[in-house]
XYZ file of C-alpha atoms in Angstrom:
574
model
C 56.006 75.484 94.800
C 57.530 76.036 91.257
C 60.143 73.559 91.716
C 57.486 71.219 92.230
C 55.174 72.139 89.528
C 57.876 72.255 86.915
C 58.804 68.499 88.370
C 55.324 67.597 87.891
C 55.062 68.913 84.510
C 57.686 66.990 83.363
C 56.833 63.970 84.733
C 53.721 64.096 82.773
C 54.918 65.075 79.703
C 57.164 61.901 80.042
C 54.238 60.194 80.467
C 52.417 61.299 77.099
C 55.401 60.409 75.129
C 55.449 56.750 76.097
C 51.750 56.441 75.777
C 52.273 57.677 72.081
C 55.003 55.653 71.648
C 52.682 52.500 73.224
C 49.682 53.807 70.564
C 51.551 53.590 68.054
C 53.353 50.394 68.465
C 50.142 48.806 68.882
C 48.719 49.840 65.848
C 50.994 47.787 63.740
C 50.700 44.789 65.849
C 48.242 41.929 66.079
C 45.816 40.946 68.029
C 47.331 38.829 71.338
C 46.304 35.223 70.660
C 43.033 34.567 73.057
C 44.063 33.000 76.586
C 43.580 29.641 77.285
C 40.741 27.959 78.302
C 40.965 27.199 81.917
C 40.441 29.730 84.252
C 42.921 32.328 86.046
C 43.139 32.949 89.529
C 41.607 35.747 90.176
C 43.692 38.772 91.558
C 42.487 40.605 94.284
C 41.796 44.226 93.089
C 43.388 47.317 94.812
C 40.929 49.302 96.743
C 40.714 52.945 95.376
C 42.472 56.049 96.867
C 40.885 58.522 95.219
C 40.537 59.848 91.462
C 43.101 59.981 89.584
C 43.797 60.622 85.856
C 43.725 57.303 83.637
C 44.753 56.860 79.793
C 43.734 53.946 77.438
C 47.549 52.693 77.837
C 46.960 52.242 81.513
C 43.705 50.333 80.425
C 45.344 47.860 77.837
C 42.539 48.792 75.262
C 44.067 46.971 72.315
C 42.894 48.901 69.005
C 40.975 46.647 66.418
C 43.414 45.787 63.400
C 40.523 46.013 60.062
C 41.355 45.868 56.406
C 40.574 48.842 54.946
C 40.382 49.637 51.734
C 41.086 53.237 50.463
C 39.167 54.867 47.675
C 40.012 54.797 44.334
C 42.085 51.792 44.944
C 41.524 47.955 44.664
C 37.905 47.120 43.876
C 36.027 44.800 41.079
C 37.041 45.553 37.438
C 34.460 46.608 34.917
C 34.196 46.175 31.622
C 34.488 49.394 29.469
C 33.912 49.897 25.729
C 35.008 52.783 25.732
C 36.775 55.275 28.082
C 33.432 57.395 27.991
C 31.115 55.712 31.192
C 28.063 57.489 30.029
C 28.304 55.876 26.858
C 29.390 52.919 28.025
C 26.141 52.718 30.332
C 23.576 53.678 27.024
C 25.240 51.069 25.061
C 24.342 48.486 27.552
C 21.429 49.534 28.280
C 20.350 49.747 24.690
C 22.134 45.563 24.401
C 19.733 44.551 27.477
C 16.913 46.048 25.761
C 17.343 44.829 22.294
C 18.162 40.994 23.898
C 14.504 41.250 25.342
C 12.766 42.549 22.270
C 14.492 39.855 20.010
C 13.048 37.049 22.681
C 9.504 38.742 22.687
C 9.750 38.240 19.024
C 10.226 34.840 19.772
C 8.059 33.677 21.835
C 5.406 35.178 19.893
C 6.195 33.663 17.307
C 6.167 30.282 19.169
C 3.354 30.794 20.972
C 1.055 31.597 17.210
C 2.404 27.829 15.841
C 2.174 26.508 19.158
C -1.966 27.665 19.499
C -2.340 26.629 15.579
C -0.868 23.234 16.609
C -2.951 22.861 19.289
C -6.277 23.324 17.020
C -5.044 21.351 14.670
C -4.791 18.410 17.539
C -8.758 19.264 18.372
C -9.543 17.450 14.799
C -7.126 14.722 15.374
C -9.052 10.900 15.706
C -9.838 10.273 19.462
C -10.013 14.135 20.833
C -13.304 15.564 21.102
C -14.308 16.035 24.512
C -18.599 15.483 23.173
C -18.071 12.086 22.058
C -15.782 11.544 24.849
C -19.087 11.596 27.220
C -21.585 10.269 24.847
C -19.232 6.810 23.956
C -18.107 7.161 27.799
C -20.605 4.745 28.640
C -20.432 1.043 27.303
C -23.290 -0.119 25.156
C -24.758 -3.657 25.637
C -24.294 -6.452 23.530
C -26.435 -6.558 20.751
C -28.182 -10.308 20.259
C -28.972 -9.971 16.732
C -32.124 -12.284 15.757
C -35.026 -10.766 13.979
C -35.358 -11.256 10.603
C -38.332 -9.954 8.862
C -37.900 -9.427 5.484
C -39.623 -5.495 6.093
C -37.007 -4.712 8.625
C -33.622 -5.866 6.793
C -32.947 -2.527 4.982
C -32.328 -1.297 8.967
C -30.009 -3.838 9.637
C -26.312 -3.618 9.194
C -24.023 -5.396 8.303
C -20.137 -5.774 10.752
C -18.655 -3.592 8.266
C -20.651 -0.465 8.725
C -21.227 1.870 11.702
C -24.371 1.194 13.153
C -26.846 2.937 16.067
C -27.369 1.027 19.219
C -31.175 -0.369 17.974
C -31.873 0.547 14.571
C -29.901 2.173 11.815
C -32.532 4.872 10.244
C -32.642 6.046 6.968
C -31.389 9.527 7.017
C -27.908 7.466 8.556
C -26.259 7.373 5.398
C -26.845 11.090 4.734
C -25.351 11.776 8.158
C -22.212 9.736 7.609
C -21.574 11.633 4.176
C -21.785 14.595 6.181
C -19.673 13.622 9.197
C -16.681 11.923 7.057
C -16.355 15.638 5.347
C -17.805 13.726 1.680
C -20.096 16.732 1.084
C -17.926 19.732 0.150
C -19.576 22.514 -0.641
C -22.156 22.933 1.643
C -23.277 23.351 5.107
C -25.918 21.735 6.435
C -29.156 22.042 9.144
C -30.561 19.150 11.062
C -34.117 20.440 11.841
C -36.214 17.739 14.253
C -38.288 17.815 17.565
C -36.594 17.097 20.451
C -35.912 13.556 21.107
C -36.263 12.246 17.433
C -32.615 11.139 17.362
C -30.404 13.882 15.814
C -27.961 13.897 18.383
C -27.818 10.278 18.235
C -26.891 9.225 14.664
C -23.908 12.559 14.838
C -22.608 10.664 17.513
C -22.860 7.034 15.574
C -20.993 8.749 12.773
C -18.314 10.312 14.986
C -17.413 6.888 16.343
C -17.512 5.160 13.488
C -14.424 7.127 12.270
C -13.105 7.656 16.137
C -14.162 11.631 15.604
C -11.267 12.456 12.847
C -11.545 15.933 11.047
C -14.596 16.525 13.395
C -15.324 18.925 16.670
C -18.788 19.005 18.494
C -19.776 22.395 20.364
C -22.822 22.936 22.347
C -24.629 26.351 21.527
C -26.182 28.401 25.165
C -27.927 31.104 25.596
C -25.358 32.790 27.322
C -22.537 34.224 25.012
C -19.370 33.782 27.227
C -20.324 30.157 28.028
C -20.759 29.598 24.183
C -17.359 31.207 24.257
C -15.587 28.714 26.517
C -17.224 25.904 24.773
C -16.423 27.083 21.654
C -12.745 27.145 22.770
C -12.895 23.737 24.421
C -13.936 22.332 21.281
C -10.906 24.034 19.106
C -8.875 23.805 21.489
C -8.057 27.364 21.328
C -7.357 29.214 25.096
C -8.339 32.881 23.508
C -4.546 33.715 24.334
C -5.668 33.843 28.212
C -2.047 31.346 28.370
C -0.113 34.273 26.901
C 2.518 35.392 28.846
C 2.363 38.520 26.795
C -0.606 39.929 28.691
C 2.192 42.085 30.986
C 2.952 44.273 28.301
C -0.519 44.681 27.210
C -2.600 48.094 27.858
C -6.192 45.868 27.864
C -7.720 42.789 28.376
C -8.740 40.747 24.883
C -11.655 39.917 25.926
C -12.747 43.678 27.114
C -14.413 43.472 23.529
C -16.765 41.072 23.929
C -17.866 37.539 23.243
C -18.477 37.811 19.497
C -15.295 39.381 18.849
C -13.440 36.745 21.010
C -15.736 33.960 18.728
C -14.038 35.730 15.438
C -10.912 35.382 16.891
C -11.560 31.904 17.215
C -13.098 31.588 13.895
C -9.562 33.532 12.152
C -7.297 30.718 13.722
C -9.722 27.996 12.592
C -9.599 28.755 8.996
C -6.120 28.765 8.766
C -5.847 25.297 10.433
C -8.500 24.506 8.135
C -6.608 24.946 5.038
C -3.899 23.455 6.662
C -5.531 20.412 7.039
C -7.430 20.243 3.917
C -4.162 20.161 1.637
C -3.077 17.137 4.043
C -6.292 15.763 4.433
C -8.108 16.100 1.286
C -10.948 16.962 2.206
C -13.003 19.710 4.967
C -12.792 19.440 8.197
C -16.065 19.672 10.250
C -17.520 21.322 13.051
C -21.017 20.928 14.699
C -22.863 23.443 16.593
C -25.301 21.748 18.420
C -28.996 22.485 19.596
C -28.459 26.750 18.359
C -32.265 27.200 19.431
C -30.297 27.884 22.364
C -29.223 30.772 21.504
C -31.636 33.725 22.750
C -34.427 34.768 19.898
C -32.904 38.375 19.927
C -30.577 40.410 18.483
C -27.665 39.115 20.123
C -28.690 35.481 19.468
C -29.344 36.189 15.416
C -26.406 38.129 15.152
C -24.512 35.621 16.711
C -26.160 33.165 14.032
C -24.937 35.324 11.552
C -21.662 35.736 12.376
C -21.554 31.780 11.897
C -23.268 31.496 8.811
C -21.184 33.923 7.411
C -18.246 31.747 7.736
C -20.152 28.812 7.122
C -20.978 29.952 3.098
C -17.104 31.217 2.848
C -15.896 28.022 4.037
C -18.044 26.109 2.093
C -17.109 27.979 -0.994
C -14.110 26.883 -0.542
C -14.439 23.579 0.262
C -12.506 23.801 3.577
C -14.704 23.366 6.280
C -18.281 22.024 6.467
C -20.604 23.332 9.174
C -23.326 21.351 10.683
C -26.193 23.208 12.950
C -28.542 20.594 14.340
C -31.816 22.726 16.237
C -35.516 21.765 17.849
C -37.036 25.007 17.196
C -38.306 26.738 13.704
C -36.801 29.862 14.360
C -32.746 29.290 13.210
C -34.040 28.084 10.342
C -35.972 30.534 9.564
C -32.940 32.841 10.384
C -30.646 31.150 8.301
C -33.022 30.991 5.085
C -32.399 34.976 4.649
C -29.127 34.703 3.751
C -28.273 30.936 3.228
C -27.230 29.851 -0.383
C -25.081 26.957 -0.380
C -27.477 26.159 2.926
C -28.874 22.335 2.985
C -31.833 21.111 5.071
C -32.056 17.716 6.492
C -35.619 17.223 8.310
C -35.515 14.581 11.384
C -38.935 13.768 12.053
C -40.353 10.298 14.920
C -39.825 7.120 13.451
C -42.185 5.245 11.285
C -44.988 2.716 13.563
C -43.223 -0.262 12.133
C -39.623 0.904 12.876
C -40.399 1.621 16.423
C -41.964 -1.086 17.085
C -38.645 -2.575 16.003
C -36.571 -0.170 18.029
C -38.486 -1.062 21.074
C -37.849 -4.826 20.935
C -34.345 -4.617 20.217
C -34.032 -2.197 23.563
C -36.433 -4.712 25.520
C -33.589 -7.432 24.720
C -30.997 -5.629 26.761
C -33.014 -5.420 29.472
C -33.862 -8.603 31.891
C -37.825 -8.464 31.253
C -39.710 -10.714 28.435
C -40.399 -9.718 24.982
C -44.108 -9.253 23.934
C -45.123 -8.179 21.109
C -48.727 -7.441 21.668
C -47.473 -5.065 24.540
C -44.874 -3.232 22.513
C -47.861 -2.464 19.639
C -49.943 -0.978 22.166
C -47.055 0.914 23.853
C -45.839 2.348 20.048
C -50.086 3.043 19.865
C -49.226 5.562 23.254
C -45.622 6.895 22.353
C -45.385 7.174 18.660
C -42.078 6.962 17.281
C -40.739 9.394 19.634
C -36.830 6.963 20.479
C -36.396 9.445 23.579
C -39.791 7.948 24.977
C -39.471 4.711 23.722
C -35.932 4.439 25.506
C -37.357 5.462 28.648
C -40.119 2.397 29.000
C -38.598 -0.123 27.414
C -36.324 -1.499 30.284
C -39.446 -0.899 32.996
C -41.206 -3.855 34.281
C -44.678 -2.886 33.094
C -44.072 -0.575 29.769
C -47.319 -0.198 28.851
C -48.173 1.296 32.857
C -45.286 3.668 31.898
C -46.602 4.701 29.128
C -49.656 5.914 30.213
C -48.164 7.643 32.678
C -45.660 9.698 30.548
C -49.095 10.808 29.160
C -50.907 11.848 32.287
C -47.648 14.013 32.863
C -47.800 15.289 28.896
C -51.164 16.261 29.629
C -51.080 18.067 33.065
C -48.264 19.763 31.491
C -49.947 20.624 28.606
C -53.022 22.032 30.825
C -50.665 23.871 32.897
C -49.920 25.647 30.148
C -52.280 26.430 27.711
C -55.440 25.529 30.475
C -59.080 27.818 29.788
C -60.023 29.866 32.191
C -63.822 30.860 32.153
C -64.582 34.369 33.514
C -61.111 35.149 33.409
C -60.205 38.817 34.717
C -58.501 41.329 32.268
C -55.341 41.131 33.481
C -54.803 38.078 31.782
C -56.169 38.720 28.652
C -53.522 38.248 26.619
C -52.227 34.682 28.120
C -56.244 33.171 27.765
C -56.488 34.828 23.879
C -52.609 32.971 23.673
C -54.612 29.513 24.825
C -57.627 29.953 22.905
C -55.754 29.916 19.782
C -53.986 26.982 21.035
C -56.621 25.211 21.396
C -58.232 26.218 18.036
C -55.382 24.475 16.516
C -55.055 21.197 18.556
C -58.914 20.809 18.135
C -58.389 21.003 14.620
C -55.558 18.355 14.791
C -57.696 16.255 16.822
C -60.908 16.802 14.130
C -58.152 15.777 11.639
C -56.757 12.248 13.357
C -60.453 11.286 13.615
C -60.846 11.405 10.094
C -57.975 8.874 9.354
C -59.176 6.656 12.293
C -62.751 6.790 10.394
C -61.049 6.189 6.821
C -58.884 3.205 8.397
C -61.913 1.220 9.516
C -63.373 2.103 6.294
C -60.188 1.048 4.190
C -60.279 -2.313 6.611
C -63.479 -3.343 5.751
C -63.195 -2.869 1.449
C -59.676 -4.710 1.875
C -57.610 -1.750 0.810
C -55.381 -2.359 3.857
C -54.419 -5.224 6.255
C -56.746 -6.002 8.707
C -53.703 -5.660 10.877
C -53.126 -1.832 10.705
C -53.300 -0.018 13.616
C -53.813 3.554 14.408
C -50.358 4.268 14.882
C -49.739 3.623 11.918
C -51.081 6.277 10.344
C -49.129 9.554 9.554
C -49.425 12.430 11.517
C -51.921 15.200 10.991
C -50.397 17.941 9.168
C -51.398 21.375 8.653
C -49.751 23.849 6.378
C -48.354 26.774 8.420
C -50.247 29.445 5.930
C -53.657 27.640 7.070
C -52.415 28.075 10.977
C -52.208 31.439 10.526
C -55.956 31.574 9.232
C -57.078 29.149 12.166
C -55.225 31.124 14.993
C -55.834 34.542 13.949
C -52.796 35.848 15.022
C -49.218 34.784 13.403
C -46.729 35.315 16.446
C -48.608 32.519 18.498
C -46.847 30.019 16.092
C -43.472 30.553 17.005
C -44.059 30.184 21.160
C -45.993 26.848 20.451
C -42.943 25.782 18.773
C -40.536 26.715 21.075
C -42.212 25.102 24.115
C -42.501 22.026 21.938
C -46.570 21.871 21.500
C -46.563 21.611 17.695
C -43.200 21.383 15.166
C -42.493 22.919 11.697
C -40.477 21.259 8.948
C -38.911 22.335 6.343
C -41.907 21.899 3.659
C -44.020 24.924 6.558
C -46.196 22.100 7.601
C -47.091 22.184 11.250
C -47.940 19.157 12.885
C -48.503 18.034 16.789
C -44.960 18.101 18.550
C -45.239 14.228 19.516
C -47.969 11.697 19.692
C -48.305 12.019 23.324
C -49.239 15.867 22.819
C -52.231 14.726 20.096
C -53.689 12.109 22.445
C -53.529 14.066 25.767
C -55.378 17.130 23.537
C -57.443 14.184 22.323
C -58.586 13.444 25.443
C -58.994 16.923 26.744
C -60.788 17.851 23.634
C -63.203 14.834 23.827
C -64.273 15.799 27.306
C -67.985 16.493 27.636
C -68.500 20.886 27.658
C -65.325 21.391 25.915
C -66.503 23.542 23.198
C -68.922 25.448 25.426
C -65.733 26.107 27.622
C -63.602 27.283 25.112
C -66.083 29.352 23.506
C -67.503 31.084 26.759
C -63.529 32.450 26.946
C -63.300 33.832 23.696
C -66.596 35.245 23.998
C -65.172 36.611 27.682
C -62.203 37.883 25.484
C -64.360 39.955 23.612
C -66.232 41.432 25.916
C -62.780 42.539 27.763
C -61.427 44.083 24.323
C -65.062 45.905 24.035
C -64.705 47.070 27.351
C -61.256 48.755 26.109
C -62.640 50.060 23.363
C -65.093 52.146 25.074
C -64.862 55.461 26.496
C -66.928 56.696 29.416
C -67.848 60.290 29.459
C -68.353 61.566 33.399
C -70.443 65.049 33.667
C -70.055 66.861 36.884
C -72.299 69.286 38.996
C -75.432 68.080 37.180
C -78.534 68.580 39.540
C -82.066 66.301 40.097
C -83.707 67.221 36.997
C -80.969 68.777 34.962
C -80.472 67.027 31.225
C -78.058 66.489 28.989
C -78.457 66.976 25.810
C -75.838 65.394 23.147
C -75.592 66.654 19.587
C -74.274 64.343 16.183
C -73.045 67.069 13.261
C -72.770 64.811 10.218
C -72.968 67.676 7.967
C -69.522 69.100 8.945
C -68.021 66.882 6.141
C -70.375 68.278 3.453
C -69.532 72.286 4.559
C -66.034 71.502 3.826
């Protein structure tokens, strides 16, 4: 048995030296090149005795062969500065950091000429968006062929910018204005909707294809006027800044007005920019501002404006235009306006609409008559918004009437008596008394020329040919409104829903001619005046009502009295 064992023990340590030998011989070799692709026979497999002790060199596990790459050895070189890698790594960091500031610096730079260029381009010829829209349209061809010798001061000649019918009177102001000739001052179109302010800016834009010149629409809402403003400049409010990452706010957290004086800073230095290469100020309108809200914020906003508008005009860079319907802005501006020019826009004349509506009934494919066209400028007035809306129908004088059976049920819807009216609406029924009070008064007044015109007629001191349109409109002064109404803050409303207008001279007249004849006729109707005086007399007897106190006594019995003392002498004691 220990003969044996010692045989067996060497026969496996035998064994362990070859398969070290094998292990390590393998090591340094490579891999066997793979066998070929078709396939072996296979080789039956010896059926299994029993277990028995097997080694990975009885397996022919070949050991992967890997590069391998020991540390501290080989690798990518770095670049050092200096032997010190702490240093090294500030100093690089500090490199990065100072290659980012530099190109911070300059796109910021870039991006300050790049928004002043971009302004700049807002007053080039051709660019603003408003007269974009308003020339977007092609006019018809105008067949010149009247020639009354009472009409040829509105015609123009080829040479001159001209409107689409008629060129009025207060043109050549406008186009003094527009072309920047009026340094100096800032100016205020004041009119009643529809009289044609709009109209002869836009002539005088396209005359000179809009150069030096933006247009903005005001709204009553600040961040709309905000956008607009910026379409009109030009001027993004640096929303395209790709600086915004490193910033700790938004811009516009501040508000509307404060992103308007940004606006307002990058305008004026484009504006004296352009007025050493120009010559002359550049020009920017801000249209219809009786949108702006009657408030605080609105008049503020107006202020903020103005203010820029006297500096600029001081120094003859910039000229601002505000065109407005209402009375208020004005009045607004008048505080503080000193270098602050009026220019009132009021209907045209009898005998230059008249005019205005033939040349419009030319475009169209209907006759010409001039019998109709008097009686349809006897309805409208001299109103061109009304005038271009019946003078391509079939029938203009049926149009006409009706534009003043609408003028009047508007007019009642708004200002219409109610008899017995409950207190609860007091204060809108004492609103249309006063109303009324006035408009009868205009009415009284128009009655009186009419009466005076057939009068003139028959002593000669007119043509027999003058009709009542031609007359001027009744005009109150504002100071005798107040005295009519009774109360001063009705004024301002009538205004603003365009019942009456104010010009610049305070005298108050009917907002068009279709508002005096539909009060005409609603005036004229049989029981007016008992109507509108059983509603003021209803008025007072509400106030009275309000004004007197009702004294209750309680646990009083069938018989019991009360007995009520007056003390006048209390005064006399003292």
């Amino acid at each position: 048995m220990h003969a044996s064992s010692r045989a067996l023990l060497r026969s496996r340590g035998l064994l362990n030296t070859l398969s070290r030998q094998h292990v390590l011989r393998t090591y340094s070799t490579q891999l066997p090149p793979p066998p070929p692709s078709h396939p072996s026979p296979k080789v039956p497999q010896p059926t299994p005795t029993g277990p028995q002790t097997r080694h990975e060199a009885h397996e022919q596990n070949l050991p992967i062969n890997l590069p391998f790459n020991p540390p501290g050895g080989g690798g990518i070189p770095t670049f050092e500065i200096t032997k010190n890698p702490l240093f090294d790594a500030a100093l690089t960091t500090f490199i990065g950091i100072g290659i980012v500031f530099l190109g911070g610096v300059g796109y910021l730079k870039w991006y300050k000429w790049n928004v002043l260029n971009k302004i700049e381009e807002a007053f080039a010829p051709g660019y603003d968006p408003a007269l974009e829209l308003a020339t977007h349209q092609k006019r018809p061809e105008h067949k010149p062929g009247h020639t009354d010798s009472d009409i040829e001061d509105l015609l123009l000649n080829g040479e001159e910018p001209w409107t689409e019918h008629l060129r009025r009177k207060e043109q050549d102001v406008v186009d003094r204005i527009i072309r920047g000739e009026e340094p100096g001052h800032y100016f205020v179109l004041l009119g009643p909707k529809g009289s044609g302010k709009g109209t002869m800016m836009f002539d005088s834009m396209a005359a000179i294809q809009a150069d030096g010149i933006a247009m903005c629409d005001a709204h009553p809402d600040l961040e709309v006027f905000r956008l607009r403003l910026g379409k009109a400049l030009n001027f993004e409010y640096n929303e395209d800044s790709q600086t915004g990452l490193f910033q700790r706010r938004d811009p516009r957290e501040g508000g509307p007005g404060l992103d308007i004086e940004r606006a307002l800073n990058k305008l004026e230095k484009v504006a004296l920019r352009l007025s050493k290469k120009r010559g002359r100020p550049i020009v920017l309108i801000i249209n219809n501002v009786h949108f702006l809200q009657h408030n605080d914020e609105g008049q503020f906003m107006l202020l903020q404006l103005q203010q820029r508008a006297e500096a600029w005009a001081a120094s003859g860079i910039c000229t601002f235009v505000f065109s407005t319907d209402d009375f208020w802005p004005f009045y607004t501006l008048r505080k503080s306006g000193s270098r602050m020019h009026v220019l009132s826009i009021s209907d045209l004349e009898a005998r230059e609409a008249r005019f205005a509506c033939s040349r419009m009934r030319k475009t169209s494919e209907y006759s010409t008559d001039p019998e109709e066209i008097a009686d349809v400028v006897e309805v409208l007035g001299g109103r061109l918004s009304y005038i271009n809306k019946v003078s391509r129908q079939k029938d203009m004088l049926a149009s006409a009437k009706n534009l003043l059976e609408i003028e009047k049920a508007w007019l009642l819807s708004r200002i219409g008596l109610i008899q017995d009216c409950d207190d609860d609406v007091m204060d809108e029924q004492k609103w249309s008394a006063c109303s009324w009070l006035l408009l009868q008064e205009f009415v009284r007044l128009r009655q009186e020329q009419e009466k005076q015109l057939v009068e003139d007629k028959k002593s000669g001191k007119v043509p027999s040919w003058t009709r009542p349109a031609d007359l001027p409109f009744p005009t109150i002064p504002y100071w005798l409104c107040r005295q009519l109404m009774t109360r001063t803050d009705f004024l301002e409303e009538l205004d603003r829903i365009n019942i009456i207008s104010i010009d610049v001279r305070h005298n108050v007249r009917p907002d068009s001619m279709l508002i005096l004849h539909a009060a005409r006729q609603v005036v004229e109707e049989s029981g007016f005046q008992d109507k509108l005086d059983s509603v003021r007399d209803r008025i007072d007897e509400i106030e009275s009502l309000h004004r007197t106190r009702e004294l209750t006594f309680k646990d009083l019995g069938k018989g019991d009295k009360v007995s009520l003392q007056v003390d006048k002498t209390g005064e006399d004691e003292d």
